């Protein structure tokens, strides 16, 4: 016999009426572990303590629901913070990508200049060697 019925749970916590995952969890607790509702093979024992047990179990259920709501609030705050970080990173990404493209263009330009300077240097070196050979001859 469940000491805290589904109807009582729904009336105390209307949001639970639509939360099937939580409802099945609570029903499982009441059926198997004697947690929030409990079950008893002795009907007279359950009837004798049903009012007292019902109140105690509902208090336990309320504490459990409050714990879940607290966890939910904490996780909601964490989710909001992570979403803000994600938005911030998403806003920074195009700027960083543009900066990388600019630096790649600068590197390519410097590499071309370096190659040109090497060609010019080799050309001057070759001319200098030719001039020395002409002076020696």
Tab-separated table of N, CA and C in Angstrom, residues 1-136:
chain	number	residue	atom	x	y	z
A	1	UNK	N	0.859	-1.175	0.000
A	1	UNK	CA	0.000	0.000	0.000
A	1	UNK	C	0.899	1.230	0.000
A	2	UNK	N	0.721	2.077	-0.959
A	2	UNK	CA	1.527	3.300	-1.026
A	2	UNK	C	1.009	4.283	-0.001
A	3	UNK	N	1.897	4.839	0.776
A	3	UNK	CA	1.500	5.762	1.825
A	3	UNK	C	1.338	7.184	1.311
A	4	UNK	N	1.979	7.488	0.216
A	4	UNK	CA	1.876	8.818	-0.384
A	4	UNK	C	1.453	8.578	-1.826
A	5	UNK	N	0.190	8.656	-2.114
A	5	UNK	CA	-0.345	8.284	-3.418
A	5	UNK	C	0.072	9.261	-4.505
A	6	UNK	N	-0.080	8.789	-5.742
A	6	UNK	CA	0.226	9.648	-6.886
A	6	UNK	C	-0.660	10.877	-6.894
A	7	UNK	N	-1.910	10.704	-6.481
A	7	UNK	CA	-2.827	11.850	-6.437
A	7	UNK	C	-2.361	12.867	-5.410
A	8	UNK	N	-1.878	12.382	-4.256
A	8	UNK	CA	-1.393	13.284	-3.214
A	8	UNK	C	-0.133	14.010	-3.696
A	9	UNK	N	0.758	13.261	-4.358
A	9	UNK	CA	1.979	13.863	-4.891
A	9	UNK	C	1.617	14.935	-5.905
A	10	UNK	N	0.680	14.620	-6.813
A	10	UNK	CA	0.270	15.579	-7.848
A	10	UNK	C	-0.364	16.817	-7.242
A	11	UNK	N	-1.126	16.632	-6.162
A	11	UNK	CA	-1.764	17.802	-5.554
A	11	UNK	C	-0.742	18.665	-4.811
A	12	UNK	N	0.257	18.034	-4.208
A	12	UNK	CA	1.282	18.807	-3.494
A	12	UNK	C	2.267	19.474	-4.451
A	13	UNK	N	2.591	18.759	-5.539
A	13	UNK	CA	3.595	19.248	-6.478
A	13	UNK	C	3.046	19.122	-7.898
A	14	UNK	N	2.287	20.117	-8.358
A	14	UNK	CA	1.651	20.033	-9.677
A	14	UNK	C	2.649	19.811	-10.814
A	15	UNK	N	3.851	20.344	-10.669
A	15	UNK	CA	4.830	20.178	-11.745
A	15	UNK	C	5.228	18.724	-11.925
A	16	UNK	N	5.082	17.918	-10.887
A	16	UNK	CA	5.431	16.512	-10.993
A	16	UNK	C	4.431	15.744	-11.839
A	17	UNK	N	3.230	16.234	-11.936
A	17	UNK	CA	2.192	15.533	-12.687
A	17	UNK	C	2.580	15.385	-14.153
A	18	UNK	N	3.352	16.326	-14.674
A	18	UNK	CA	3.751	16.273	-16.074
A	18	UNK	C	5.150	15.726	-16.270
A	19	UNK	N	5.921	15.562	-15.220
A	19	UNK	CA	7.294	15.063	-15.319
A	19	UNK	C	7.284	13.545	-15.205
A	20	UNK	N	7.205	12.868	-16.364
A	20	UNK	CA	7.073	11.412	-16.351
A	20	UNK	C	8.323	10.726	-15.838
A	21	UNK	N	9.500	11.272	-16.123
A	21	UNK	CA	10.739	10.668	-15.639
A	21	UNK	C	10.810	10.687	-14.130
A	22	UNK	N	10.472	11.813	-13.534
A	22	UNK	CA	10.495	11.929	-12.083
A	22	UNK	C	9.386	11.089	-11.474
A	23	UNK	N	8.231	11.091	-12.104
A	23	UNK	CA	7.108	10.304	-11.588
A	23	UNK	C	7.478	8.824	-11.563
A	24	UNK	N	8.078	8.312	-12.651
A	24	UNK	CA	8.439	6.894	-12.666
A	24	UNK	C	9.516	6.602	-11.634
A	25	UNK	N	10.432	7.540	-11.438
A	25	UNK	CA	11.457	7.375	-10.408
A	25	UNK	C	10.821	7.278	-9.021
A	26	UNK	N	9.871	8.150	-8.750
A	26	UNK	CA	9.210	8.145	-7.445
A	26	UNK	C	8.378	6.886	-7.248
A	27	UNK	N	7.690	6.447	-8.312
A	27	UNK	CA	6.904	5.224	-8.205
A	27	UNK	C	7.802	4.026	-7.956
A	28	UNK	N	8.948	4.012	-8.632
A	28	UNK	CA	9.918	2.932	-8.429
A	28	UNK	C	10.409	2.929	-6.986
A	29	UNK	N	10.710	4.122	-6.476
A	29	UNK	CA	11.156	4.235	-5.080
A	29	UNK	C	10.093	3.699	-4.133
A	30	UNK	N	8.831	4.039	-4.402
A	30	UNK	CA	7.771	3.630	-3.486
A	30	UNK	C	7.514	2.134	-3.577
A	31	UNK	N	7.749	1.534	-4.726
A	31	UNK	CA	7.468	0.114	-4.882
A	31	UNK	C	8.589	-0.766	-4.350
A	32	UNK	N	9.829	-0.407	-4.624
A	32	UNK	CA	10.921	-1.321	-4.351
A	32	UNK	C	11.745	-1.013	-3.118
A	33	UNK	N	11.935	0.224	-2.791
A	33	UNK	CA	12.845	0.516	-1.688
A	33	UNK	C	12.148	1.002	-0.435
A	34	UNK	N	10.873	1.173	-0.499
A	34	UNK	CA	10.174	1.701	0.666
A	34	UNK	C	10.533	3.144	0.896
A	35	UNK	N	11.095	3.791	-0.133
A	35	UNK	CA	11.624	5.147	-0.001
A	35	UNK	C	10.592	6.179	0.319
A	36	UNK	N	9.872	6.674	-0.687
A	36	UNK	CA	8.994	7.809	-0.471
A	36	UNK	C	7.550	7.400	-0.251
A	37	UNK	N	7.232	6.176	-0.448
A	37	UNK	CA	5.869	5.733	-0.235
A	37	UNK	C	5.889	4.461	0.558
A	38	UNK	N	6.683	3.570	0.107
A	38	UNK	CA	6.826	2.310	0.789
A	38	UNK	C	5.692	1.377	0.447
A	39	UNK	N	5.887	0.095	0.699
A	39	UNK	CA	4.838	-0.889	0.522
A	39	UNK	C	4.962	-1.878	1.654
A	40	UNK	N	3.857	-2.467	1.998
A	40	UNK	CA	3.867	-3.384	3.130
A	40	UNK	C	2.960	-4.541	2.828
A	41	UNK	N	3.394	-5.722	3.230
A	41	UNK	CA	2.557	-6.893	3.023
A	41	UNK	C	1.467	-6.957	4.082
A	42	UNK	N	1.671	-6.253	5.157
A	42	UNK	CA	0.683	-6.265	6.230
A	42	UNK	C	-0.215	-5.048	6.100
A	43	UNK	N	-1.471	-5.277	5.708
A	43	UNK	CA	-2.412	-4.185	5.505
A	43	UNK	C	-2.736	-3.484	6.806
A	44	UNK	N	-2.840	-4.239	7.891
A	44	UNK	CA	-3.184	-3.615	9.165
A	44	UNK	C	-2.065	-2.702	9.648
A	45	UNK	N	-0.821	-3.115	9.407
A	45	UNK	CA	0.311	-2.265	9.795
A	45	UNK	C	0.291	-0.974	8.997
A	46	UNK	N	0.014	-1.079	7.716
A	46	UNK	CA	-0.012	0.101	6.857
A	46	UNK	C	-1.164	1.003	7.237
A	47	UNK	N	-2.315	0.433	7.517
A	47	UNK	CA	-3.472	1.235	7.892
A	47	UNK	C	-3.252	1.935	9.220
A	48	UNK	N	-2.594	1.257	10.172
A	48	UNK	CA	-2.376	1.844	11.490
A	48	UNK	C	-1.460	3.050	11.411
A	49	UNK	N	-0.433	2.971	10.608
A	49	UNK	CA	0.514	4.088	10.548
A	49	UNK	C	0.380	4.903	9.295
A	50	UNK	N	-0.733	4.753	8.560
A	50	UNK	CA	-0.842	5.419	7.270
A	50	UNK	C	-0.848	6.928	7.392
A	51	UNK	N	-1.527	7.471	8.351
A	51	UNK	CA	-1.557	8.932	8.471
A	51	UNK	C	-0.202	9.460	8.880
A	52	UNK	N	0.408	8.834	9.861
A	52	UNK	CA	1.724	9.282	10.323
A	52	UNK	C	2.766	9.029	9.234
A	53	UNK	N	2.736	7.819	8.668
A	53	UNK	CA	3.689	7.468	7.616
A	53	UNK	C	3.505	8.321	6.389
A	54	UNK	N	2.254	8.598	6.066
A	54	UNK	CA	1.963	9.406	4.894
A	54	UNK	C	2.580	10.797	5.035
A	55	UNK	N	2.402	11.373	6.199
A	55	UNK	CA	2.964	12.706	6.437
A	55	UNK	C	4.485	12.696	6.407
A	56	UNK	N	5.092	11.697	7.036
A	56	UNK	CA	6.557	11.600	7.068
A	56	UNK	C	7.095	11.368	5.666
A	57	UNK	N	6.439	10.475	4.927
A	57	UNK	CA	6.906	10.188	3.574
A	57	UNK	C	6.709	11.367	2.645
A	58	UNK	N	5.632	12.100	2.844
A	58	UNK	CA	5.426	13.293	2.028
A	58	UNK	C	6.468	14.361	2.356
A	59	UNK	N	6.871	14.435	3.609
A	59	UNK	CA	7.931	15.372	3.987
A	59	UNK	C	9.237	14.949	3.323
A	60	UNK	N	9.489	13.627	3.303
A	60	UNK	CA	10.683	13.124	2.627
A	60	UNK	C	10.616	13.443	1.139
A	61	UNK	N	9.439	13.238	0.570
A	61	UNK	CA	9.248	13.534	-0.842
A	61	UNK	C	9.462	15.017	-1.115
A	62	UNK	N	8.928	15.853	-0.267
A	62	UNK	CA	9.100	17.300	-0.438
A	62	UNK	C	10.576	17.678	-0.344
A	63	UNK	N	11.286	17.065	0.603
A	63	UNK	CA	12.727	17.342	0.732
A	63	UNK	C	13.465	16.888	-0.517
A	64	UNK	N	13.070	15.739	-1.042
A	64	UNK	CA	13.695	15.233	-2.256
A	64	UNK	C	13.430	16.163	-3.435
A	65	UNK	N	12.203	16.617	-3.564
A	65	UNK	CA	11.837	17.536	-4.643
A	65	UNK	C	12.618	18.843	-4.502
A	66	UNK	N	12.743	19.339	-3.279
A	66	UNK	CA	13.512	20.570	-3.060
A	66	UNK	C	14.975	20.365	-3.424
A	67	UNK	N	15.504	19.188	-3.111
A	67	UNK	CA	16.891	18.878	-3.484
A	67	UNK	C	17.036	18.879	-5.001
A	68	UNK	N	16.072	18.263	-5.691
A	68	UNK	CA	16.105	18.252	-7.154
A	68	UNK	C	15.980	19.659	-7.729
A	69	UNK	N	15.091	20.469	-7.151
A	69	UNK	CA	14.933	21.850	-7.623
A	69	UNK	C	16.212	22.639	-7.401
A	70	UNK	N	16.884	22.402	-6.280
A	70	UNK	CA	18.147	23.078	-5.998
A	70	UNK	C	19.210	22.671	-7.018
A	71	UNK	N	19.272	21.372	-7.307
A	71	UNK	CA	20.231	20.896	-8.311
A	71	UNK	C	19.915	21.496	-9.674
A	72	UNK	N	18.622	21.550	-9.991
A	72	UNK	CA	18.199	22.124	-11.267
A	72	UNK	C	18.608	23.593	-11.368
A	73	UNK	N	18.412	24.344	-10.284
A	73	UNK	CA	18.785	25.761	-10.289
A	73	UNK	C	20.291	25.914	-10.487
A	74	UNK	N	21.059	25.079	-9.807
A	74	UNK	CA	22.512	25.132	-9.968
A	74	UNK	C	22.943	24.802	-11.374
A	75	UNK	N	22.340	23.762	-11.945
A	75	UNK	CA	22.697	23.363	-13.307
A	75	UNK	C	22.211	24.386	-14.324
A	76	UNK	N	21.078	25.023	-14.049
A	76	UNK	CA	20.586	26.076	-14.945
A	76	UNK	C	21.546	27.259	-14.955
A	77	UNK	N	22.047	27.619	-13.783
A	77	UNK	CA	23.023	28.719	-13.696
A	77	UNK	C	24.305	28.351	-14.433
A	78	UNK	N	24.734	27.114	-14.277
A	78	UNK	CA	25.943	26.657	-14.958
A	78	UNK	C	25.732	26.662	-16.467
A	79	UNK	N	24.567	26.220	-16.911
A	79	UNK	CA	24.250	26.217	-18.334
A	79	UNK	C	24.268	27.633	-18.893
A	80	UNK	N	23.669	28.578	-18.168
A	80	UNK	CA	23.648	29.973	-18.619
A	80	UNK	C	25.074	30.524	-18.733
A	81	UNK	N	25.903	30.212	-17.750
A	81	UNK	CA	27.296	30.678	-17.782
A	81	UNK	C	28.035	30.079	-18.979
A	82	UNK	N	27.828	28.794	-19.247
A	82	UNK	CA	28.478	28.156	-20.384
A	82	UNK	C	27.969	28.719	-21.710
A	83	UNK	N	26.689	29.050	-21.762
A	83	UNK	CA	26.157	29.659	-22.976
A	83	UNK	C	26.763	31.037	-23.210
A	84	UNK	N	26.978	31.790	-22.143
A	84	UNK	CA	27.620	33.103	-22.274
A	84	UNK	C	29.052	32.947	-22.773
A	85	UNK	N	29.767	31.969	-22.232
A	85	UNK	CA	31.139	31.708	-22.679
A	85	UNK	C	31.136	31.315	-24.150
A	86	UNK	N	30.185	30.463	-24.528
A	86	UNK	CA	30.097	30.043	-25.921
A	86	UNK	C	29.830	31.231	-26.843
A	87	UNK	N	28.903	32.110	-26.435
A	87	UNK	CA	28.617	33.303	-27.257
A	87	UNK	C	29.851	34.187	-27.365
A	88	UNK	N	30.572	34.342	-26.269
A	88	UNK	CA	31.780	35.161	-26.276
A	88	UNK	C	32.833	34.581	-27.221
A	89	UNK	N	33.020	33.272	-27.135
A	89	UNK	CA	33.993	32.620	-28.015
A	89	UNK	C	33.551	32.689	-29.472
A	90	UNK	N	32.257	32.529	-29.700
A	90	UNK	CA	31.738	32.607	-31.069
A	90	UNK	C	31.943	34.000	-31.654
A	91	UNK	N	31.834	35.029	-30.808
A	91	UNK	CA	32.047	36.403	-31.279
A	91	UNK	C	33.533	36.659	-31.561
A	92	UNK	N	34.394	36.036	-30.784
A	92	UNK	CA	35.835	36.243	-30.963
A	92	UNK	C	36.407	35.466	-32.141
A	93	UNK	N	35.786	34.346	-32.479
A	93	UNK	CA	36.314	33.479	-33.521
A	93	UNK	C	36.508	34.171	-34.874
A	94	UNK	N	35.530	34.916	-35.401
A	94	UNK	CA	35.751	35.583	-36.696
A	94	UNK	C	36.922	36.582	-36.656
A	95	UNK	N	37.058	37.283	-35.532
A	95	UNK	CA	38.166	38.231	-35.414
A	95	UNK	C	39.502	37.504	-35.428
A	96	UNK	N	39.562	36.387	-34.716
A	96	UNK	CA	40.802	35.608	-34.689
A	96	UNK	C	41.104	35.016	-36.064
A	97	UNK	N	40.073	34.539	-36.743
A	97	UNK	CA	40.252	33.974	-38.078
A	97	UNK	C	40.749	35.042	-39.044
A	98	UNK	N	40.171	36.251	-38.946
A	98	UNK	CA	40.603	37.364	-39.793
A	98	UNK	C	42.064	37.723	-39.501
A	99	UNK	N	42.418	37.728	-38.216
A	99	UNK	CA	43.804	38.014	-37.827
A	99	UNK	C	44.767	36.971	-38.366
A	100	UNK	N	44.365	35.713	-38.319
A	100	UNK	CA	45.221	34.654	-38.866
A	100	UNK	C	45.404	34.807	-40.370
A	101	UNK	N	44.331	35.139	-41.069
A	101	UNK	CA	44.439	35.339	-42.514
A	101	UNK	C	45.365	36.500	-42.828
A	102	UNK	N	45.265	37.562	-42.039
A	102	UNK	CA	46.143	38.721	-42.232
A	102	UNK	C	47.606	38.336	-41.997
A	103	UNK	N	47.851	37.578	-40.921
A	103	UNK	CA	49.230	37.154	-40.629
A	103	UNK	C	49.744	36.209	-41.707
A	104	UNK	N	48.881	35.321	-42.216
A	104	UNK	CA	49.300	34.430	-43.312
A	104	UNK	C	49.689	35.242	-44.547
A	105	UNK	N	48.922	36.287	-44.838
A	105	UNK	CA	49.237	37.146	-45.990
A	105	UNK	C	50.565	37.866	-45.765
A	106	UNK	N	50.797	38.352	-44.543
A	106	UNK	CA	52.073	39.017	-44.239
A	106	UNK	C	53.244	38.050	-44.375
A	107	UNK	N	53.066	36.827	-43.906
A	107	UNK	CA	54.138	35.823	-44.009
A	107	UNK	C	54.420	35.510	-45.475
A	108	UNK	N	53.378	35.357	-46.271
A	108	UNK	CA	53.554	35.075	-47.703
A	108	UNK	C	54.284	36.235	-48.375
A	109	UNK	N	53.926	37.470	-48.025
A	109	UNK	CA	54.587	38.648	-48.584
A	109	UNK	C	56.071	38.676	-48.197
A	110	UNK	N	56.345	38.432	-46.918
A	110	UNK	CA	57.744	38.411	-46.468
A	110	UNK	C	58.535	37.280	-47.127
A	111	UNK	N	57.906	36.134	-47.323
A	111	UNK	CA	58.582	35.015	-47.995
A	111	UNK	C	58.914	35.395	-49.439
A	112	UNK	N	57.981	36.052	-50.119
A	112	UNK	CA	58.253	36.501	-51.503
A	112	UNK	C	59.385	37.519	-51.536
A	113	UNK	N	59.355	38.466	-50.597
A	113	UNK	CA	60.443	39.474	-50.534
A	113	UNK	C	61.783	38.808	-50.269
A	114	UNK	N	61.780	37.835	-49.378
A	114	UNK	CA	63.017	37.132	-49.046
A	114	UNK	C	63.569	36.413	-50.278
A	115	UNK	N	62.705	35.745	-51.027
A	115	UNK	CA	63.146	35.063	-52.239
A	115	UNK	C	63.688	36.057	-53.257
A	116	UNK	N	63.016	37.188	-53.386
A	116	UNK	CA	63.476	38.226	-54.320
A	116	UNK	C	64.840	38.765	-53.894
A	117	UNK	N	65.000	38.994	-52.587
A	117	UNK	CA	66.292	39.480	-52.068
A	117	UNK	C	67.392	38.450	-52.297
A	118	UNK	N	67.066	37.175	-52.153
A	118	UNK	CA	68.058	36.132	-52.406
A	118	UNK	C	68.464	36.110	-53.875
A	119	UNK	N	67.480	36.250	-54.761
A	119	UNK	CA	67.795	36.298	-56.193
A	119	UNK	C	68.672	37.508	-56.516
A	120	UNK	N	68.297	38.652	-55.932
A	120	UNK	CA	69.079	39.876	-56.166
A	120	UNK	C	70.496	39.705	-55.613
A	121	UNK	N	70.607	39.129	-54.436
A	121	UNK	CA	71.912	38.904	-53.813
A	121	UNK	C	72.761	37.960	-54.660
A	122	UNK	N	72.159	36.887	-55.138
A	122	UNK	CA	72.885	35.950	-55.992
A	122	UNK	C	73.326	36.628	-57.287
A	123	UNK	N	72.452	37.467	-57.828
A	123	UNK	CA	72.785	38.195	-59.062
A	123	UNK	C	73.984	39.131	-58.818
A	124	UNK	N	73.975	39.869	-57.716
A	124	UNK	CA	75.091	40.773	-57.399
A	124	UNK	C	76.365	39.972	-57.133
A	125	UNK	N	76.234	38.833	-56.460
A	125	UNK	CA	77.404	37.998	-56.191
A	125	UNK	C	77.995	37.495	-57.509
A	126	UNK	N	77.141	37.052	-58.414
A	126	UNK	CA	77.604	36.563	-59.717
A	126	UNK	C	78.291	37.689	-60.489
A	127	UNK	N	77.729	38.877	-60.466
A	127	UNK	CA	78.337	40.034	-61.160
A	127	UNK	C	79.685	40.388	-60.541
A	128	UNK	N	79.726	40.318	-59.197
A	128	UNK	CA	80.990	40.640	-58.522
A	128	UNK	C	82.071	39.625	-58.907
A	129	UNK	N	81.723	38.365	-58.975
A	129	UNK	CA	82.702	37.340	-59.377
A	129	UNK	C	83.157	37.572	-60.811
A	130	UNK	N	82.221	37.919	-61.706
A	130	UNK	CA	82.559	38.200	-63.094
A	130	UNK	C	83.480	39.406	-63.181
A	131	UNK	N	83.216	40.440	-62.387
A	131	UNK	CA	84.041	41.648	-62.405
A	131	UNK	C	85.433	41.339	-61.907
A	132	UNK	N	85.561	40.496	-60.857
A	132	UNK	CA	86.882	40.112	-60.348
A	132	UNK	C	87.648	39.327	-61.384
A	133	UNK	N	86.976	38.431	-62.114
A	133	UNK	CA	87.645	37.649	-63.156
A	133	UNK	C	88.123	38.555	-64.276
A	134	UNK	N	87.341	39.581	-64.613
A	134	UNK	CA	87.765	40.510	-65.657
A	134	UNK	C	88.951	41.335	-65.219
A	135	UNK	N	88.987	41.707	-63.929
A	135	UNK	CA	90.108	42.497	-63.424
A	135	UNK	C	91.361	41.626	-63.393
A	136	UNK	N	91.232	40.395	-63.047
A	136	UNK	CA	92.374	39.491	-62.958
A	136	UNK	C	92.916	39.202	-64.359
